[in-house]
Coordinates of C-alpha atoms and ligand atoms in Angstrom, one line a residue:
M1 CA 0.0 0.0 0.0
E2 CA 1.3 3.5 -0.9
S3 CA 1.4 5.9 2.0
K4 CA -0.4 9.2 1.9
T5 CA 2.8 11.2 2.2
S6 CA 4.4 9.5 -0.8
K7 CA 1.2 10.3 -2.9
I8 CA 1.5 14.0 -1.9
G9 CA 5.2 13.8 -2.6
R10 CA 4.5 12.5 -6.1
T11 CA 1.9 15.2 -6.8
I12 CA 4.3 17.9 -5.7
T13 CA 7.1 16.5 -7.9
A14 CA 4.6 16.4 -10.8
I15 CA 3.6 20.1 -10.2
V16 CA 7.3 21.1 -9.9
I17 CA 8.1 19.3 -13.2
I18 CA 5.2 21.0 -14.9
I19 CA 6.3 24.4 -13.6
I20 CA 9.8 23.8 -14.7
L21 CA 8.6 22.7 -18.1
L22 CA 6.4 25.8 -18.4
I23 CA 9.2 28.2 -17.4
G24 CA 11.5 26.3 -19.7
S25 CA 9.2 26.6 -22.7
V26 CA 8.4 30.3 -22.0
G27 CA 12.2 30.8 -21.7
Y28 CA 12.8 28.9 -24.9
L29 CA 10.1 30.9 -26.7
A30 CA 11.6 34.2 -25.4
W31 CA 15.1 33.1 -26.4
Y32 CA 13.9 31.9 -29.8
N33 CA 11.9 35.0 -30.6
F34 CA 14.2 37.7 -29.2
F35 CA 17.8 36.4 -28.8
R36 CA 18.5 33.5 -31.2
Q37 CA 21.2 34.7 -33.5
V38 CA 21.5 33.6 -37.2
D39 CA 24.0 35.4 -39.3
T40 CA 24.6 35.1 -43.1
Y41 CA 28.1 34.2 -44.3
Y42 CA 28.9 35.6 -47.8
E43 CA 31.5 33.6 -49.8
S44 CA 32.5 36.6 -51.9
V45 CA 34.4 39.3 -50.1
E46 CA 32.6 42.0 -52.2
D47 CA 29.2 40.7 -51.0
H48 CA 30.6 40.6 -47.4
F49 CA 31.6 44.3 -47.8
K50 CA 28.2 45.2 -49.2
Y51 CA 25.9 43.1 -47.0
G52 CA 27.9 41.3 -44.3
S53 CA 27.0 42.1 -40.7
I54 CA 29.5 44.3 -38.8
G55 CA 27.4 44.1 -35.6
T56 CA 25.1 47.1 -35.9
E57 CA 21.8 45.3 -35.9
N58 CA 21.2 44.9 -32.1
A59 CA 21.3 48.5 -31.0
E60 CA 20.5 50.6 -34.0
G61 CA 18.9 48.2 -36.5
V62 CA 15.2 48.5 -37.3
P63 CA 13.3 45.2 -37.4
Y64 CA 13.7 44.1 -41.1
W65 CA 10.1 43.7 -42.0
I66 CA 9.1 47.1 -40.5
W67 CA 12.1 48.8 -42.2
L68 CA 11.1 47.2 -45.6
V69 CA 7.6 48.5 -45.6
L70 CA 8.1 52.0 -44.2
P71 CA 8.7 53.7 -47.6
R72 CA 5.4 52.2 -48.8
I73 CA 3.4 53.5 -45.8
F74 CA 5.1 56.9 -45.8
P75 CA 6.1 57.9 -49.4
D76 CA 5.0 61.4 -48.5
K77 CA 8.0 61.7 -46.1
L78 CA 10.6 60.9 -48.8
P79 CA 12.0 63.5 -51.2
K80 CA 10.7 61.7 -54.3
P81 CA 9.4 58.4 -55.5
G82 CA 11.6 55.3 -55.4
G83 CA 11.6 54.4 -51.8
Y84 CA 15.0 54.3 -50.1
T85 CA 16.7 54.9 -53.4
S86 CA 15.3 58.5 -53.3
L87 CA 17.8 59.1 -50.4
G88 CA 20.7 58.1 -52.7
I89 CA 20.8 54.5 -51.5
T90 CA 21.8 52.1 -54.3
W91 CA 19.7 48.9 -54.7
E92 CA 21.1 46.5 -57.3
E93 CA 18.6 44.5 -59.3
G94 CA 17.6 41.2 -57.9
Q95 CA 19.3 41.8 -54.5
E96 CA 17.4 41.3 -51.2
L97 CA 19.1 44.4 -49.7
P98 CA 20.4 47.7 -50.9
V99 CA 24.2 48.2 -51.0
G100 CA 25.3 49.0 -47.4
F101 CA 22.6 47.1 -45.5
S102 CA 22.8 43.9 -43.6
K103 CA 20.2 41.5 -42.3
K104 CA 20.6 39.4 -39.3
I105 CA 18.2 37.3 -37.2
I106 CA 18.4 38.2 -33.5
G107 CA 15.2 36.5 -32.5
F108 CA 13.6 38.1 -35.5
P109 CA 15.2 39.6 -38.7
R110 CA 16.8 43.0 -38.1
Q111 CA 18.4 45.3 -40.5
G112 CA 21.8 46.9 -39.9
I113 CA 24.3 49.0 -41.9
T114 CA 27.7 48.2 -43.3
C115 CA 30.7 50.1 -44.4
A116 CA 29.5 50.1 -48.0
L117 CA 26.7 52.5 -47.2
C118 CA 29.1 55.4 -47.0
H119 CA 32.0 53.8 -48.8
S120 CA 30.7 52.9 -52.3
A121 CA 30.5 55.5 -55.1
T122 CA 28.4 55.5 -58.2
Y123 CA 28.8 57.4 -61.5
R124 CA 27.1 57.6 -64.9
Q125 CA 28.3 59.0 -68.2
T126 CA 24.9 60.2 -69.2
P127 CA 21.6 60.5 -67.3
K128 CA 20.2 57.5 -69.2
D129 CA 22.9 55.1 -68.1
K130 CA 22.6 52.8 -65.2
P131 CA 25.0 53.9 -62.4
T132 CA 28.3 52.0 -62.1
I133 CA 29.0 51.0 -58.5
V134 CA 32.6 51.3 -57.3
L135 CA 33.2 49.7 -53.9
G136 CA 35.5 51.6 -51.6
G137 CA 34.6 55.0 -53.1
P138 CA 32.9 57.8 -51.2
S139 CA 29.1 57.5 -51.4
N140 CA 28.5 60.8 -53.2
K141 CA 24.7 60.6 -53.3
F142 CA 23.8 58.9 -50.1
N143 CA 22.0 61.3 -47.7
L144 CA 22.4 59.9 -44.2
Q145 CA 20.8 62.9 -42.5
G146 CA 17.8 62.5 -44.9
Y147 CA 17.6 58.8 -44.0
I148 CA 17.7 59.5 -40.2
R149 CA 15.0 62.2 -40.7
F150 CA 12.8 59.8 -42.7
L151 CA 12.9 57.1 -40.0
S152 CA 12.2 59.5 -37.1
D153 CA 9.4 61.3 -39.1
C154 CA 7.7 57.9 -39.6
A155 CA 7.9 57.2 -35.9
T156 CA 6.2 60.5 -35.0
D157 CA 3.3 59.8 -37.4
P158 CA 0.1 58.2 -36.0
R159 CA 0.1 55.7 -38.9
F160 CA 3.2 54.1 -37.3
N161 CA 1.0 51.5 -35.6
A162 CA 0.4 47.7 -35.8
D163 CA -2.7 48.0 -38.0
Y164 CA -0.9 49.8 -40.8
I165 CA 2.4 48.0 -40.5
L166 CA 1.1 44.4 -40.3
D167 CA -1.2 45.1 -43.1
E168 CA 1.7 46.1 -45.3
I169 CA 4.1 43.3 -44.2
K170 CA 1.7 40.7 -45.4
Y171 CA 2.5 41.6 -49.0
N172 CA 6.1 40.5 -48.3
Y173 CA 5.9 37.8 -45.7
D174 CA 3.4 35.6 -43.9
L175 CA 4.0 36.2 -40.2
S176 CA 2.6 33.4 -38.0
W177 CA -0.3 34.1 -35.6
F178 CA 2.2 34.2 -32.7
E179 CA 4.7 36.4 -34.6
K180 CA 1.9 38.9 -35.3
L181 CA 1.1 39.1 -31.6
L182 CA 4.8 39.8 -30.9
Y183 CA 4.9 42.5 -33.6
R184 CA 1.7 44.1 -32.5
F185 CA 2.4 44.2 -28.7
I186 CA 6.1 44.3 -28.4
I187 CA 8.2 44.8 -31.6
I188 CA 6.3 47.6 -33.3
P189 CA 5.7 49.8 -30.1
R190 CA 9.4 49.2 -29.1
T191 CA 10.7 50.2 -32.5
R192 CA 8.6 53.3 -32.4
K193 CA 10.0 54.3 -29.0
E194 CA 13.6 53.5 -30.1
L195 CA 13.2 55.7 -33.2
L196 CA 11.8 58.5 -31.2
D197 CA 14.8 58.2 -28.7
V198 CA 17.2 58.4 -31.7
K199 CA 15.4 61.5 -32.9
E200 CA 15.8 63.1 -29.5
S201 CA 19.4 62.2 -29.1
L202 CA 20.2 63.7 -32.5
A203 CA 18.1 66.8 -32.1
W204 CA 21.3 68.9 -32.1
M205 CA 21.7 68.1 -35.8
E206 CA 18.7 70.2 -36.6
E207 CA 20.4 73.3 -35.2
R208 CA 23.4 73.0 -37.4
P209 CA 23.9 73.4 -41.2
D210 CA 22.5 70.5 -43.3
Q211 CA 24.9 67.8 -44.2
G212 CA 23.4 67.0 -47.6
P213 CA 24.4 63.8 -49.6
G214 CA 27.9 62.5 -49.4
R215 CA 28.6 64.3 -46.2
I216 CA 28.0 63.4 -42.5
A217 CA 28.8 64.6 -39.0
Q218 CA 30.9 61.5 -38.5
F219 CA 32.1 62.0 -35.0
N220 CA 29.6 64.2 -33.2
P221 CA 27.0 61.4 -32.8
V222 CA 29.7 59.2 -31.2
K223 CA 30.9 62.1 -28.9
F224 CA 27.5 62.9 -27.6
R225 CA 25.8 59.5 -27.6
V226 CA 28.6 57.0 -27.0
L227 CA 31.5 58.8 -25.2
G228 CA 29.4 61.0 -23.0
I229 CA 31.0 64.3 -24.1
P230 CA 28.7 67.2 -23.2
L231 CA 26.9 68.9 -26.1
D232 CA 29.0 71.6 -27.8
N233 CA 28.5 74.0 -30.7
T234 CA 30.9 72.3 -33.2
I235 CA 30.0 71.4 -36.8
G236 CA 31.7 68.2 -37.9
N237 CA 30.2 68.0 -41.4
S238 CA 32.8 66.2 -43.6
D239 CA 32.9 64.4 -46.9
M240 CA 32.9 60.6 -47.1
M241 CA 36.4 59.3 -47.9
S242 CA 37.6 56.6 -50.3
I243 CA 39.1 53.6 -48.4
W244 CA 40.8 51.6 -51.2
N245 CA 44.5 50.8 -51.5
Q246 CA 45.2 50.9 -47.8
N247 CA 48.4 48.8 -48.0
Q248 CA 50.0 51.6 -49.9
H249 CA 48.8 54.0 -47.2
E250 CA 50.6 52.1 -44.5
G251 CA 51.7 54.5 -41.7
F252 CA 49.6 57.4 -43.0
A253 CA 47.4 59.4 -40.5
L254 CA 43.8 58.5 -41.0
H255 CA 40.6 60.6 -41.2
W256 CA 40.6 64.1 -42.7
D257 CA 42.4 65.6 -39.6
G258 CA 44.5 62.6 -38.8
L259 CA 42.7 61.8 -35.5
E260 CA 43.7 58.1 -35.9
T261 CA 47.0 56.4 -36.8
S262 CA 45.9 52.8 -36.8
L263 CA 43.9 51.3 -39.7
T264 CA 42.5 48.5 -37.6
E265 CA 41.2 51.0 -35.0
T266 CA 39.8 53.1 -37.8
V267 CA 37.9 50.1 -39.1
N268 CA 36.6 49.2 -35.7
T269 CA 35.7 52.7 -34.6
G270 CA 33.9 52.9 -38.0
A271 CA 31.6 50.0 -36.8
I272 CA 31.1 51.7 -33.3
G273 CA 30.2 54.9 -35.1
D274 CA 27.6 53.0 -37.1
G275 CA 25.9 51.6 -34.0
A276 CA 27.8 48.5 -33.1
T277 CA 28.3 48.1 -29.3
K278 CA 31.2 46.6 -27.4
K279 CA 29.3 43.3 -27.2
S280 CA 27.8 43.2 -30.7
I281 CA 30.8 44.4 -32.7
N282 CA 31.8 41.7 -35.3
I283 CA 35.6 41.8 -35.0
E284 CA 36.1 38.8 -37.3
G285 CA 33.8 40.3 -40.0
L286 CA 35.7 43.6 -39.7
K287 CA 39.1 41.9 -40.1
R288 CA 37.8 40.6 -43.4
V289 CA 36.8 44.1 -44.4
E290 CA 40.2 45.4 -43.4
D291 CA 42.0 42.8 -45.5
Y292 CA 39.8 43.7 -48.4
I293 CA 40.4 47.4 -48.4
R294 CA 44.1 46.9 -47.9
Q295 CA 44.4 45.4 -51.3
L296 CA 41.4 46.9 -53.1
P297 CA 42.8 48.8 -56.1
A298 CA 41.7 52.4 -56.8
P299 CA 39.5 52.5 -59.9
K300 CA 41.0 53.6 -63.2
Y301 CA 39.6 56.7 -65.0
P302 CA 37.0 55.2 -67.3
Y303 CA 37.2 57.9 -70.1
N304 CA 39.9 58.9 -72.5
I305 CA 43.2 60.3 -71.2
D306 CA 45.6 62.2 -73.5
Q307 CA 48.7 60.3 -72.5
A308 CA 51.2 62.9 -73.9
L309 CA 49.5 65.7 -72.1
A310 CA 49.4 63.6 -68.9
A311 CA 53.1 62.9 -69.1
Q312 CA 53.7 66.7 -69.3
G313 CA 51.4 67.1 -66.3
S314 CA 53.3 64.6 -64.3
Q315 CA 56.3 67.0 -64.4
I316 CA 54.1 69.8 -63.0
F317 CA 52.8 67.5 -60.3
E318 CA 56.4 66.6 -59.3
S319 CA 57.4 70.2 -58.8
N320 CA 54.1 71.5 -57.2
C321 CA 52.3 68.7 -55.5
A322 CA 54.4 65.5 -55.0
S323 CA 56.0 66.7 -51.8
C324 CA 52.6 66.3 -50.2
H325 CA 50.7 64.0 -52.5
G326 CA 53.2 61.7 -54.2
F327 CA 53.7 58.3 -52.8
G328 CA 57.2 58.6 -51.3
G329 CA 56.8 62.4 -50.8
E330 CA 57.8 63.5 -47.3
G331 CA 54.5 65.1 -46.5
I332 CA 52.1 62.5 -47.8
G333 CA 49.9 61.0 -45.0
T334 CA 51.0 63.7 -42.5
V335 CA 49.0 66.5 -40.9
I336 CA 49.6 69.9 -42.6
P337 CA 49.0 72.6 -40.0
I338 CA 45.8 74.5 -40.4
D339 CA 47.5 77.8 -40.7
E340 CA 49.5 76.5 -43.6
I341 CA 46.6 74.7 -45.5
G342 CA 44.0 77.4 -44.7
T343 CA 40.9 75.3 -45.5
D344 CA 37.7 75.5 -43.5
R345 CA 38.4 74.7 -39.8
Y346 CA 35.0 73.7 -38.4
R347 CA 35.7 70.0 -39.0
L348 CA 39.0 70.3 -37.2
D349 CA 37.6 72.1 -34.2
M350 CA 34.9 69.4 -33.8
W351 CA 37.5 67.1 -32.3
A352 CA 39.3 67.6 -29.0
Q353 CA 41.8 65.8 -26.9
E354 CA 39.1 65.1 -24.4
A355 CA 37.1 63.1 -27.0
A356 CA 40.3 61.2 -28.1
D357 CA 41.0 60.3 -24.4
A358 CA 37.4 59.1 -23.9
Y359 CA 37.5 56.9 -27.0
N360 CA 40.9 55.5 -26.0
E361 CA 39.3 54.5 -22.6
F362 CA 36.1 53.2 -24.2
A363 CA 36.9 49.5 -24.8
E364 CA 39.4 49.1 -22.0
G365 CA 39.7 45.3 -21.2
Y366 CA 38.7 44.1 -24.7
D367 CA 41.5 42.7 -26.9
W368 CA 40.5 45.1 -29.7
D369 CA 40.8 48.1 -27.4
F370 CA 41.6 51.6 -28.9
D371 CA 44.8 53.5 -28.0
Q372 CA 45.7 55.5 -31.1
L373 CA 43.1 58.3 -31.2
R374 CA 44.5 61.7 -30.8
K375 CA 44.0 65.4 -31.4
A376 CA 45.9 66.8 -34.4
N377 CA 46.0 70.4 -35.6
G378 CA 45.5 70.5 -39.4
Y379 CA 44.4 68.3 -42.3
V380 CA 46.1 65.3 -43.7
A381 CA 47.8 65.5 -47.1
V382 CA 45.8 62.6 -48.4
A383 CA 46.9 60.2 -51.1
L384 CA 45.2 61.1 -54.4
D385 CA 44.5 57.6 -55.7
G386 CA 41.2 57.3 -57.5
L387 CA 40.9 61.1 -57.2
W388 CA 38.6 61.4 -60.3
L389 CA 35.8 59.6 -58.3
R390 CA 36.2 61.6 -55.1
A391 CA 34.5 64.9 -56.1
P392 CA 33.5 67.3 -54.7
Y393 CA 36.9 68.0 -53.3
L394 CA 38.5 68.9 -49.9
H395 CA 37.4 67.5 -46.6
N396 CA 34.1 69.4 -46.6
G397 CA 33.3 68.7 -50.3
S398 CA 33.4 72.4 -51.0
V399 CA 35.0 72.4 -54.5
P400 CA 33.0 70.6 -57.2
Y401 CA 35.6 70.0 -59.8
L402 CA 39.4 69.6 -60.1
T403 CA 39.5 72.5 -62.5
D404 CA 37.9 74.6 -59.8
L405 CA 40.5 73.6 -57.2
L406 CA 43.2 75.0 -59.4
E407 CA 41.5 78.5 -59.4
I408 CA 42.2 81.0 -56.6
P409 CA 39.7 80.6 -53.8
Q410 CA 37.9 83.9 -54.8
K411 CA 37.2 82.5 -58.2
R412 CA 35.9 79.0 -57.2
T413 CA 32.2 78.1 -57.6
K414 CA 30.2 79.7 -54.7
V415 CA 27.0 77.7 -55.0
F416 CA 26.5 74.3 -56.6
Y417 CA 24.5 71.1 -56.3
R418 CA 25.9 67.9 -55.1
G419 CA 24.5 64.4 -55.1
Y420 CA 24.0 64.1 -58.9
D421 CA 26.2 61.3 -60.2
V422 CA 26.5 62.1 -63.9
Y423 CA 30.2 62.7 -64.6
D424 CA 31.8 65.8 -66.2
S425 CA 35.0 64.7 -67.8
E426 CA 35.9 68.2 -68.8
K427 CA 36.0 69.7 -65.4
V428 CA 36.7 66.4 -63.7
G429 CA 34.0 65.9 -61.1
F430 CA 30.3 65.4 -61.1
I431 CA 28.0 67.8 -62.9
A432 CA 27.2 70.3 -60.2
E433 CA 25.4 73.0 -62.0
G434 CA 22.4 73.3 -64.4
V435 CA 18.8 72.1 -64.4
E436 CA 19.4 68.3 -63.8
A437 CA 22.0 68.8 -61.0
K438 CA 19.6 71.3 -59.4
K439 CA 16.7 68.9 -59.6
E440 CA 18.6 65.9 -58.2
G441 CA 21.1 67.5 -56.0
F442 CA 21.5 69.4 -52.7
R443 CA 22.2 73.1 -52.8
Y444 CA 25.7 73.6 -51.4
D445 CA 26.4 77.2 -50.4
T446 CA 30.0 77.9 -49.6
M447 CA 29.0 80.8 -47.4
V448 CA 27.3 78.5 -44.9
R449 CA 29.3 77.7 -41.7
G450 CA 31.5 74.6 -42.3
N451 CA 31.2 74.9 -46.1
S452 CA 34.0 77.3 -46.9
N453 CA 36.0 76.7 -50.1
Q454 CA 39.0 78.8 -49.0
G455 CA 42.6 77.6 -48.7
H456 CA 44.7 75.0 -50.5
S457 CA 45.8 77.4 -53.2
Y458 CA 48.6 75.2 -54.5
G459 CA 48.8 75.2 -58.3
T460 CA 46.4 78.2 -58.7
E461 CA 49.2 80.4 -60.1
L462 CA 50.1 78.0 -62.9
V463 CA 49.5 79.1 -66.5
A464 CA 46.4 77.7 -68.2
E465 CA 48.4 75.1 -70.3
D466 CA 50.2 73.8 -67.3
K467 CA 46.9 73.5 -65.4
Q468 CA 45.4 71.6 -68.3
A469 CA 48.3 69.2 -68.4
L470 CA 48.2 68.7 -64.6
I471 CA 44.5 67.9 -64.7
E472 CA 45.1 65.3 -67.4
Y473 CA 47.7 63.7 -65.1
L474 CA 45.4 63.8 -62.1
K475 CA 42.8 61.8 -64.0
S476 CA 45.3 59.0 -64.2
L477 CA 45.9 58.6 -60.4
Ligands
HEC501 C1 27.7 56.5 -42.0 C2 28.8 56.6 -43.0 C3 30.0 55.8 -42.8 C4 30.0 54.4 -42.5 C5 28.9 53.5 -42.4 C6 31.4 54.1 -42.4 N1 32.2 55.2 -42.7 FE1 34.2 55.2 -42.8 N2 34.2 57.2 -43.0 C7 33.1 58.0 -43.2 C8 33.4 59.4 -43.2 C9 32.5 60.5 -43.4 C10 34.8 59.4 -43.1 C11 35.7 60.7 -42.9 C12 35.3 61.3 -41.6 C13 36.2 62.4 -41.1 O1 37.4 62.2 -40.9 O2 35.6 63.5 -40.8 C14 35.3 58.0 -43.0 C15 36.6 57.6 -42.9 C16 37.0 56.3 -42.9 C17 38.4 55.9 -43.0 C18 39.7 56.8 -43.1 C19 40.2 56.9 -44.5 C20 41.5 57.7 -44.7 O3 42.1 57.6 -45.7 O4 41.8 58.4 -43.8 C21 38.4 54.5 -43.1 C22 39.6 53.6 -43.2 C23 37.1 54.1 -43.0 N3 36.3 55.2 -42.9 C24 36.7 52.8 -42.9 C25 35.4 52.4 -42.6 C26 35.0 51.1 -42.4 C27 35.9 49.9 -42.5 C28 33.6 51.1 -42.1 C29 32.8 49.9 -41.7 C30 33.1 49.3 -40.5 C31 33.2 52.4 -42.2 N4 34.3 53.2 -42.5 C32 31.9 52.8 -42.1 C33 31.8 57.5 -43.2 C34 31.4 56.2 -42.9
HEC502 C1 51.8 71.4 -48.4 C2 51.1 70.2 -48.7 C3 50.3 70.2 -50.0 C4 50.6 70.6 -51.3 C5 52.0 71.1 -51.8 C6 49.5 70.3 -52.1 N1 48.5 69.8 -51.3 FE1 46.7 69.1 -52.0 N2 46.1 68.8 -50.1 C7 46.8 69.0 -48.9 C8 46.0 68.8 -47.8 C9 46.5 69.0 -46.3 C10 44.8 68.5 -48.2 C11 43.5 68.3 -47.4 C12 42.9 69.6 -47.2 C13 41.4 69.6 -46.7 O1 40.7 68.8 -47.2 O2 41.0 70.6 -46.0 C14 44.9 68.4 -49.7 C15 43.8 68.1 -50.5 C16 43.9 68.0 -51.9 C17 42.8 67.5 -52.7 C18 41.5 67.0 -52.3 C19 41.4 65.5 -52.1 C20 40.0 65.0 -51.9 O3 39.9 63.8 -51.7 O4 39.1 65.8 -51.8 C21 43.3 67.6 -54.0 C22 42.6 67.2 -55.3 C23 44.6 68.1 -53.9 N3 45.0 68.3 -52.6 C24 45.4 68.3 -55.1 C25 46.6 69.0 -55.0 C26 47.4 69.4 -56.2 C27 47.0 69.1 -57.6 C28 48.5 70.0 -55.7 C29 49.6 70.6 -56.5 C30 49.2 71.6 -57.4 C31 48.5 70.0 -54.3 N4 47.3 69.4 -53.9 C32 49.5 70.4 -53.4 C33 48.2 69.3 -48.9 C34 48.9 69.8 -50.0

């Protein structure tokens, strides 16, 4: 005969087992739907550069399905038709994601950004052509500020709710009954809140001059949001840079003002700046990017070059420019003091020793820790490889064409349009004036704070024929 106590004992054990099973399955469900990580590995390094995760999805990534349908719900908040491409984002035919975007499952699919968002250029010979994409070039038409404004404007709109969003997602993907519940009660409200928080934490941008396409305030968001530096009045608007051919740049100071000296740290701070956290940063994936940009060649000029004229120009380059820009020149890759170079100083004054110290402290204890950030006092004499595709020129993108850079500052173009990617092979740069450029581009006024086109007057005294020869040579770099 079984005793009464053992019966009670068995019942309690059964209840405990049921409770454990219940907690276990709730735990499993929570883990599966919010934390389970599934990454995509891209065989080709180009695809990895374009789409491979660098670890930005956790903190800053919008849930993929929501992100995908926002342009369809809010076309009124975009500058023109075309969804995300209206913000200068490039979407190759047949690809799941635009260039510069990653997708990773962390419980549910989330979207993130990659280096290629700001480091891939496009150009066209005529407006009818399909743009050619050049990886590693500066993204001349991508408007990051416009993109941030679009996402936060969506979140402030009452249509940003489960009814609208789920109704739109169904055209792309069949969410299960349970997933719909999660989206309705957790994921959509949380995304809205996160986007509103981002809007608030970037409110300072609205009080400063617009960045426009191809330019961003690279370091101020990191200063204020990641490093805890108090808000200041600086304007850090700077042009995207090309990142190819890094092996030949070994030992050069990095960034426009040379605030870094290590390429690995520049790559990893790039990911932190894009929203990766100490925990989520994908060091292995970033190493693959670094190896790629080390040997990625600068693109050749795609149009005709008059070789005899270029050979003449090479002599002029030797005597006027090579000391600072020729590989092997004593000044290349070093910081030229601001008083000597005389270009706009807002970008330089955005960065201070205090910020460099905070960044050097930031990842203390991690084996990828930063130590090489510093404050410099001028701008780097950058290598000119692939120069033809790097217009508009100078760190703030204030000079639309190479021919313009060889004019004295007073005679350079005062107002132009940037973000139009049709190429002007006469002036060497993108078409920046006229009806089409005006329609597609952003009005760049050199009188606005941070936009000055003064300084760098090297070569401006050359006679017209010498300038022409020099330009021909510069095309070949
Ligand atoms: C949101 C746009 C953006 C993204 C994304 C981005 N960068 Fe950059 N990057 C810039 C800008 C702008 C600069 C120049 C900033 C400055 O110095 O003011 C720059 C500078 C650099 C430089 C310095 C180049 C030189 O010659 O000095 C390197 C290297 C670089 N980025 C690599 C990367 C890598 C690798 C990634 C991805 C992990 C990345 N960047 C992601 C915008 C971006
Ligand atoms: C004393 C050093 C020095 C000399 C000499 C010099 N430069 Fe520069 N150059 C710089 C510096 C520094 C910058 C970056 C300035 C900035 O962006 O504010 C620069 C930037 C440039 C850029 C813009 C690059 C880009 O990506 O936007 C071009 C083009 C250029 N120089 C061409 C020339 C040519 C052509 C000559 C010769 C006629 C020349 N430079 C002579 C120091 C020099």
